Amino acid sequence: MRLFREFIKGLWRENPTFRMMLGLCPTLAVSTSVSNGLGMGIAATFVLTGSSLMVSLVRKVIPDKVRIPCFIVIIATFVTITDLFIKAFTPALGRSLGIYIPLIVVNCIVLGRAEAFASKRGPFESMIDAIGMGIGFTLALMLISAIREAAGSGSIAGIYFSKSFEAPLFMVLAPGALLTIGVLIGFMNYIFIKKKER
Amino acid sequence: MNQIARFGMVLGVICLLATLVLALTYQVTKPKIEEQLKKEEQAALKAISPYTDSFREKSIDGINYFEALKGGKLQGYCLRITANGYSGFIRLMAGIDLNGIITGVRVLEQQETPGLGARIDEVRPGENAPWFLRQFRGKDSRNLEVKKSIDAITGATISSRAVTEGITKAVVEFLSNIHKGK
């Protein structure tokens, strides 16, 4: 039951994007289409799971004072592995995500979970936490990108729903991302406040 | 001092392990990545140089290019072009016939703004080739100009111009090299 709670908290109560406001930079950048959002989410989830597991395994060996460089090395290793595999097996995704894959290294969610969770808990728990957070991040990315893609390019997951619909371009540009994320965060806060009042 | 040595050692061991893992992954994925790039290039070659059946890679003055052949007879050339886009390089491939008339253009790699510059590579629903690049076909590669012979993409003049000028510059340079070589 406790494990399940660690898993589920990333999806809603402690959602990295909407509740903890972590990893917003890649979120703004890649949520222009659903396929990009999904690709980024899966890549980040893999990195998050791998690095959380490793950090948790070596947490007793690493001296406290050099823990951050150690974490970064572990994270960077997983990111590079992901980058190489994406380039080798899904070149189309690699092209559209471009620079944002290497930038997972500095995604605050990954280091955040390593620091706040994996460096204090066992490997199994850390993995469950990381998978939950990863899925939460992926779902958030997909929700944002579905709204932006539908409004900004008139398609969902690459399928255009109308030929005559001239989409407002700013939705796939940076302002559209800020607007979409802002409204969604506001909406979620509203739900949480309502819940508390009851 | 003792502590510093210990910190250094732990960090060193972790880095060493990370390097080991990365070297292994690199070895495994390298042939795959190269194969993917080759496949992409082959697909682009076929698209930009229709009515030809084989390609031969050649090099002049350190520039690699392809000769497009049909039944062993030279029909034209295919060039790799790197243009300076709005955000980073745009890698293109352009095919020309022996008179310098463009037979096709394809984008291999670009990092232009999604929704604006990235539309240089956009394929409209129901079509099979990017609409922006299609207008190059049949035009003289040495005499291209945005707004005159080429329609720019709305809101993406820089990207449109980068592609157009990149092609002209590369082809002019290439043709003068070829003529010199003969």
Coordinates of C-alpha atoms in Angstrom, one line a residue:
Chain A
M1 CA 0.0 0.0 0.0
R2 CA 2.8 2.4 0.9
L3 CA 4.6 1.5 -2.3
F4 CA 1.4 2.2 -4.3
R5 CA 1.2 5.6 -2.6
E6 CA 4.8 6.4 -3.7
F7 CA 3.9 5.4 -7.2
I8 CA 0.6 7.3 -7.5
K9 CA 1.8 10.5 -5.9
G10 CA 3.7 11.4 -9.0
L11 CA 0.6 11.2 -11.2
W12 CA -1.5 13.7 -9.3
R13 CA -0.7 15.0 -5.8
E14 CA 3.0 15.7 -6.4
N15 CA 2.9 15.8 -10.2
P16 CA 6.3 17.2 -11.2
T17 CA 5.0 19.6 -13.8
F18 CA 1.8 20.9 -12.3
R19 CA 2.4 20.6 -8.6
M20 CA 6.2 20.9 -8.1
M21 CA 6.9 23.1 -11.1
L22 CA 10.0 21.0 -12.0
G23 CA 11.3 20.5 -15.5
L24 CA 9.3 23.4 -17.0
C25 CA 11.9 24.4 -19.4
P26 CA 11.8 21.2 -21.5
T27 CA 8.1 21.1 -21.0
L28 CA 7.7 24.5 -22.7
A29 CA 10.1 23.5 -25.5
V30 CA 8.9 20.0 -26.6
S31 CA 5.2 20.2 -26.0
T32 CA 4.5 21.3 -29.5
S33 CA 3.1 18.0 -30.7
V34 CA 1.8 14.9 -29.0
S35 CA 4.4 12.6 -30.5
N36 CA 7.2 14.9 -29.2
G37 CA 5.6 15.0 -25.8
L38 CA 5.3 11.3 -25.6
G39 CA 8.9 10.7 -26.9
M40 CA 10.3 13.2 -24.4
G41 CA 8.2 11.7 -21.5
I42 CA 9.4 8.2 -22.2
A43 CA 13.0 9.2 -22.6
A44 CA 12.9 11.2 -19.3
T45 CA 11.1 8.3 -17.5
F46 CA 13.9 5.9 -18.6
V47 CA 16.6 8.3 -17.4
L48 CA 14.7 9.0 -14.2
T49 CA 14.2 5.3 -13.4
G50 CA 17.8 4.3 -14.2
S51 CA 19.4 7.1 -12.3
S52 CA 17.2 6.8 -9.3
L53 CA 18.0 3.1 -9.1
M54 CA 21.8 3.7 -9.4
V55 CA 21.8 6.6 -7.0
S56 CA 19.9 4.5 -4.4
L57 CA 22.3 1.6 -4.9
V58 CA 25.4 3.7 -4.3
R59 CA 23.9 6.1 -1.7
K60 CA 25.9 4.6 1.2
V61 CA 29.2 4.7 -0.7
I62 CA 29.0 8.3 -1.8
P63 CA 30.3 10.9 0.7
D64 CA 27.8 13.6 1.4
K65 CA 30.0 16.4 0.2
V66 CA 30.5 15.1 -3.4
R67 CA 27.1 13.7 -3.9
I68 CA 25.9 16.2 -6.4
P69 CA 28.8 15.6 -8.9
C70 CA 28.3 11.9 -8.5
F71 CA 24.6 12.2 -9.2
I72 CA 25.2 14.3 -12.3
V73 CA 27.7 11.8 -13.7
I74 CA 25.2 9.0 -13.2
I75 CA 22.3 11.0 -14.8
A76 CA 24.5 12.2 -17.7
T77 CA 25.5 8.6 -18.4
F78 CA 21.9 7.5 -18.6
V79 CA 21.0 10.5 -20.8
T80 CA 23.8 9.7 -23.2
I81 CA 22.7 6.1 -23.4
T82 CA 19.2 7.2 -24.2
D83 CA 20.4 9.7 -26.8
L84 CA 22.5 7.1 -28.6
F85 CA 19.6 4.6 -28.6
I86 CA 17.1 7.1 -29.9
K87 CA 19.5 8.1 -32.7
A88 CA 20.0 4.4 -33.6
F89 CA 16.5 3.1 -33.5
T90 CA 14.1 6.1 -33.9
P91 CA 15.9 8.7 -36.0
A92 CA 12.8 10.6 -36.7
L93 CA 12.1 11.2 -33.0
G94 CA 15.8 12.0 -32.5
R95 CA 15.5 14.7 -35.1
S96 CA 12.4 16.3 -33.7
L97 CA 13.6 16.3 -30.1
G98 CA 17.1 17.3 -31.1
I99 CA 18.9 19.2 -28.3
Y100 CA 16.3 18.5 -25.7
I101 CA 17.4 14.9 -25.2
P102 CA 20.9 15.9 -24.0
L103 CA 19.3 18.6 -21.9
I104 CA 17.5 16.0 -19.8
V105 CA 20.7 16.0 -17.8
V106 CA 19.7 19.4 -16.3
N107 CA 16.0 18.5 -16.0
C108 CA 15.3 19.4 -12.4
I109 CA 13.0 16.4 -12.0
V110 CA 15.8 13.9 -12.4
L111 CA 18.2 15.6 -10.0
G112 CA 15.3 16.5 -7.7
R113 CA 14.2 12.9 -7.3
A114 CA 17.8 11.7 -6.8
E115 CA 18.4 14.3 -4.1
A116 CA 15.0 14.2 -2.3
F117 CA 14.1 10.6 -2.6
A118 CA 16.6 8.1 -4.1
S119 CA 19.6 9.2 -1.9
K120 CA 17.5 8.4 1.2
R121 CA 15.5 5.3 0.3
G122 CA 16.0 1.8 -0.9
P123 CA 16.5 0.9 -4.6
F124 CA 13.1 -0.7 -5.1
E125 CA 11.2 2.2 -3.5
S126 CA 13.2 4.7 -5.5
M127 CA 12.4 2.9 -8.7
I128 CA 8.7 2.9 -8.0
D129 CA 8.9 6.6 -7.1
A130 CA 10.8 7.4 -10.3
I131 CA 8.4 5.5 -12.5
G132 CA 5.5 7.3 -11.0
M133 CA 7.1 10.6 -11.4
G134 CA 8.1 9.7 -15.0
I135 CA 4.6 8.7 -15.9
G136 CA 3.2 11.9 -14.3
F137 CA 5.6 14.0 -16.3
T138 CA 4.7 12.1 -19.5
L139 CA 1.0 12.5 -18.9
A140 CA 1.4 16.2 -18.2
L141 CA 3.5 16.6 -21.3
M142 CA 0.9 14.8 -23.4
L143 CA -2.0 16.9 -22.0
I144 CA -0.2 20.1 -22.7
S145 CA 1.0 19.1 -26.1
A146 CA -2.4 17.7 -27.1
I147 CA -4.0 21.1 -26.3
R148 CA -1.2 23.0 -28.1
E149 CA -1.1 20.8 -31.1
A150 CA -4.9 20.9 -31.6
A151 CA -5.1 24.6 -31.2
G152 CA -1.9 25.6 -32.9
S153 CA -1.5 23.3 -35.8
G154 CA -5.0 21.8 -36.2
S155 CA -4.0 18.2 -35.6
I156 CA -3.7 15.6 -32.9
A157 CA -0.8 13.2 -33.0
G158 CA -0.1 14.2 -36.6
I159 CA -3.6 13.6 -37.9
Y160 CA -5.2 16.8 -39.2
F161 CA -8.9 17.1 -38.4
S162 CA -9.8 19.8 -40.9
K163 CA -8.2 21.2 -44.1
S164 CA -9.8 24.6 -43.8
F165 CA -8.9 25.2 -40.2
E166 CA -6.3 28.0 -40.1
A167 CA -4.8 27.4 -36.7
P168 CA -3.6 30.3 -34.5
L169 CA 0.2 29.9 -34.7
F170 CA 1.1 31.3 -31.3
M171 CA -0.2 28.2 -29.6
V172 CA 2.7 26.1 -30.8
L173 CA 5.2 28.9 -30.0
A174 CA 6.5 29.8 -26.6
P175 CA 3.5 32.1 -25.5
G176 CA 1.1 29.3 -26.2
A177 CA 3.1 27.0 -23.9
L178 CA 3.1 29.5 -21.0
L179 CA -0.6 30.2 -21.5
T180 CA -1.6 26.5 -21.6
I181 CA 0.6 25.5 -18.6
G182 CA -0.6 28.5 -16.6
V183 CA -4.3 27.7 -17.2
L184 CA -3.8 24.0 -16.4
I185 CA -1.9 24.8 -13.1
G186 CA -4.6 27.3 -12.2
F187 CA -7.2 24.6 -12.8
M188 CA -5.4 22.1 -10.7
N189 CA -4.9 24.5 -7.9
Y190 CA -8.6 25.2 -8.0
I191 CA -9.4 21.5 -7.6
F192 CA -7.0 21.2 -4.7
I193 CA -8.4 24.2 -2.8
K194 CA -11.9 23.0 -3.3
K195 CA -10.9 19.6 -1.9
K196 CA -9.3 21.2 1.2
E197 CA -12.4 23.3 1.9
R198 CA -14.5 20.3 2.2
Chain B
M1 CA 43.9 15.7 2.9
N2 CA 42.8 12.2 3.5
Q3 CA 39.2 13.2 3.0
I4 CA 40.0 14.9 -0.3
A5 CA 41.7 11.8 -1.6
R6 CA 38.7 9.7 -0.6
F7 CA 36.3 12.1 -2.4
G8 CA 38.4 12.1 -5.4
M9 CA 38.6 8.3 -5.5
V10 CA 34.8 7.8 -5.2
L11 CA 34.2 10.3 -7.9
G12 CA 36.9 8.8 -10.0
V13 CA 35.6 5.3 -9.7
I14 CA 32.1 6.5 -10.6
C15 CA 33.4 8.4 -13.7
L16 CA 35.4 5.4 -14.7
L17 CA 32.4 3.1 -14.6
A18 CA 30.3 5.6 -16.4
T19 CA 32.9 5.9 -19.2
L20 CA 33.0 2.1 -19.5
V21 CA 29.2 1.8 -19.9
L22 CA 29.2 4.7 -22.4
A23 CA 32.0 3.2 -24.5
L24 CA 30.1 -0.1 -24.7
T25 CA 26.8 1.6 -25.7
Y26 CA 28.6 3.7 -28.3
Q27 CA 30.2 0.6 -29.8
V28 CA 26.8 -1.2 -30.0
T29 CA 24.9 1.8 -31.4
K30 CA 27.5 3.2 -33.8
P31 CA 26.9 0.9 -36.8
K32 CA 23.1 1.3 -36.3
I33 CA 23.4 5.1 -36.3
E34 CA 25.6 5.1 -39.4
E35 CA 23.2 2.8 -41.2
Q36 CA 20.2 5.1 -40.4
L37 CA 22.1 8.1 -41.8
K38 CA 22.9 6.2 -44.9
K39 CA 19.3 5.1 -45.3
E40 CA 18.1 8.6 -45.0
E41 CA 20.6 9.8 -47.5
Q42 CA 19.7 7.1 -50.0
A43 CA 16.0 8.0 -49.6
A44 CA 16.8 11.7 -50.2
L45 CA 18.9 10.9 -53.3
K46 CA 16.0 8.9 -54.9
A47 CA 13.6 11.8 -54.1
I48 CA 15.7 14.6 -55.5
S49 CA 16.9 12.9 -58.6
P50 CA 14.1 11.1 -60.3
Y51 CA 14.5 9.2 -63.5
T52 CA 18.0 8.0 -62.5
D53 CA 18.8 4.5 -61.3
S54 CA 22.2 4.7 -59.6
F55 CA 24.4 7.0 -57.7
R56 CA 28.2 7.2 -57.4
E57 CA 29.9 9.1 -54.6
K58 CA 32.8 11.3 -55.8
S59 CA 34.8 14.1 -54.4
I60 CA 36.3 17.3 -55.8
D61 CA 38.4 19.7 -53.8
G62 CA 37.4 18.0 -50.6
I63 CA 33.7 18.3 -51.3
N64 CA 31.8 15.0 -51.6
Y65 CA 29.0 14.8 -54.0
F66 CA 27.1 12.2 -55.9
E67 CA 26.8 11.6 -59.6
A68 CA 23.4 10.6 -60.7
L69 CA 23.5 8.0 -63.4
K70 CA 21.0 6.3 -65.7
G71 CA 22.1 3.3 -67.5
G72 CA 25.7 4.3 -66.8
K73 CA 25.2 7.7 -68.3
L74 CA 25.7 10.9 -66.3
Q75 CA 22.4 12.7 -65.8
G76 CA 23.2 15.2 -63.0
Y77 CA 24.7 15.7 -59.6
C78 CA 23.5 15.6 -56.0
L79 CA 25.1 17.8 -53.4
R80 CA 25.1 17.9 -49.6
I81 CA 24.5 21.4 -48.5
T82 CA 24.7 23.0 -45.1
A83 CA 22.8 26.3 -44.8
N84 CA 22.9 28.7 -41.9
G85 CA 19.3 28.7 -40.6
Y86 CA 17.5 30.7 -38.0
S87 CA 18.6 28.4 -35.2
G88 CA 21.6 26.3 -36.2
F89 CA 22.4 24.5 -39.4
I90 CA 20.0 23.2 -42.0
R91 CA 21.4 20.2 -43.7
L92 CA 20.0 19.7 -47.2
M93 CA 20.4 17.6 -50.3
A94 CA 19.9 19.1 -53.7
G95 CA 19.8 17.5 -57.1
I96 CA 20.7 19.4 -60.3
D97 CA 20.9 18.3 -63.9
L98 CA 23.9 18.9 -66.1
N99 CA 22.6 22.4 -66.9
G100 CA 22.3 23.4 -63.3
I101 CA 18.5 23.1 -63.2
I102 CA 17.2 21.8 -59.9
T103 CA 15.7 18.3 -60.0
G104 CA 14.7 18.2 -56.3
V105 CA 15.6 19.4 -52.8
R106 CA 15.2 17.5 -49.4
V107 CA 15.9 18.6 -45.9
L108 CA 18.0 16.0 -43.9
E109 CA 18.2 17.8 -40.6
Q110 CA 17.0 21.1 -39.2
Q111 CA 16.3 22.8 -35.9
E112 CA 14.1 25.6 -37.0
T113 CA 11.2 27.0 -35.0
P114 CA 8.3 24.5 -34.9
G115 CA 5.4 26.0 -36.7
L116 CA 7.5 28.6 -38.5
G117 CA 10.9 27.8 -39.9
A118 CA 10.4 24.1 -39.5
R119 CA 7.7 24.3 -42.2
I120 CA 10.5 24.2 -44.8
D121 CA 10.1 20.5 -44.3
E122 CA 6.3 20.4 -43.8
V123 CA 4.3 18.0 -45.8
R124 CA 0.6 19.0 -46.3
P125 CA -2.0 16.3 -45.5
G126 CA -2.6 14.1 -48.5
E127 CA 0.7 15.1 -50.2
N128 CA 3.9 13.2 -50.3
A129 CA 6.6 16.0 -50.6
P130 CA 7.2 19.2 -48.7
W131 CA 5.4 22.0 -50.5
F132 CA 8.0 24.6 -49.9
L133 CA 10.8 22.5 -51.4
R134 CA 8.7 21.5 -54.4
Q135 CA 8.8 24.9 -55.9
F136 CA 12.5 24.7 -56.4
R137 CA 12.1 21.9 -59.0
G138 CA 12.7 23.0 -62.6
K139 CA 14.4 26.3 -61.6
D140 CA 17.9 27.4 -62.4
S141 CA 19.9 26.9 -59.3
R142 CA 22.2 29.8 -59.9
N143 CA 19.4 32.3 -60.2
L144 CA 17.2 31.8 -57.2
E145 CA 15.7 34.6 -55.1
V146 CA 13.2 34.7 -52.4
K147 CA 10.1 36.7 -53.3
K148 CA 11.0 36.5 -57.0
S149 CA 11.4 33.0 -58.1
I150 CA 10.7 31.4 -54.6
D151 CA 7.8 32.1 -52.3
A152 CA 8.9 32.5 -48.7
I153 CA 7.0 30.8 -45.9
T154 CA 4.9 33.3 -44.0
G155 CA 6.7 34.4 -40.8
A156 CA 9.8 32.4 -41.7
T157 CA 11.7 34.6 -44.2
I158 CA 15.1 33.8 -42.6
S159 CA 14.6 30.1 -42.9
S160 CA 13.3 30.4 -46.5
R161 CA 16.2 32.6 -47.5
A162 CA 18.7 30.3 -45.8
V163 CA 17.6 27.4 -47.9
T164 CA 17.4 29.3 -51.1
E165 CA 20.8 31.1 -50.6
G166 CA 22.4 27.9 -49.4
I167 CA 21.5 26.1 -52.5
T168 CA 22.6 28.8 -54.9
K169 CA 25.9 29.3 -53.1
A170 CA 26.7 25.6 -53.0
V171 CA 25.8 25.0 -56.6
V172 CA 27.7 27.9 -58.0
E173 CA 30.8 26.8 -56.0
F174 CA 30.4 23.3 -57.1
L175 CA 29.8 24.0 -60.8
S176 CA 32.9 26.3 -61.0
N177 CA 34.9 23.5 -59.4
I178 CA 33.6 20.9 -61.8
H179 CA 34.4 23.1 -64.8
K180 CA 37.9 23.8 -63.5
G181 CA 38.4 20.1 -63.1
K182 CA 37.6 19.4 -66.7

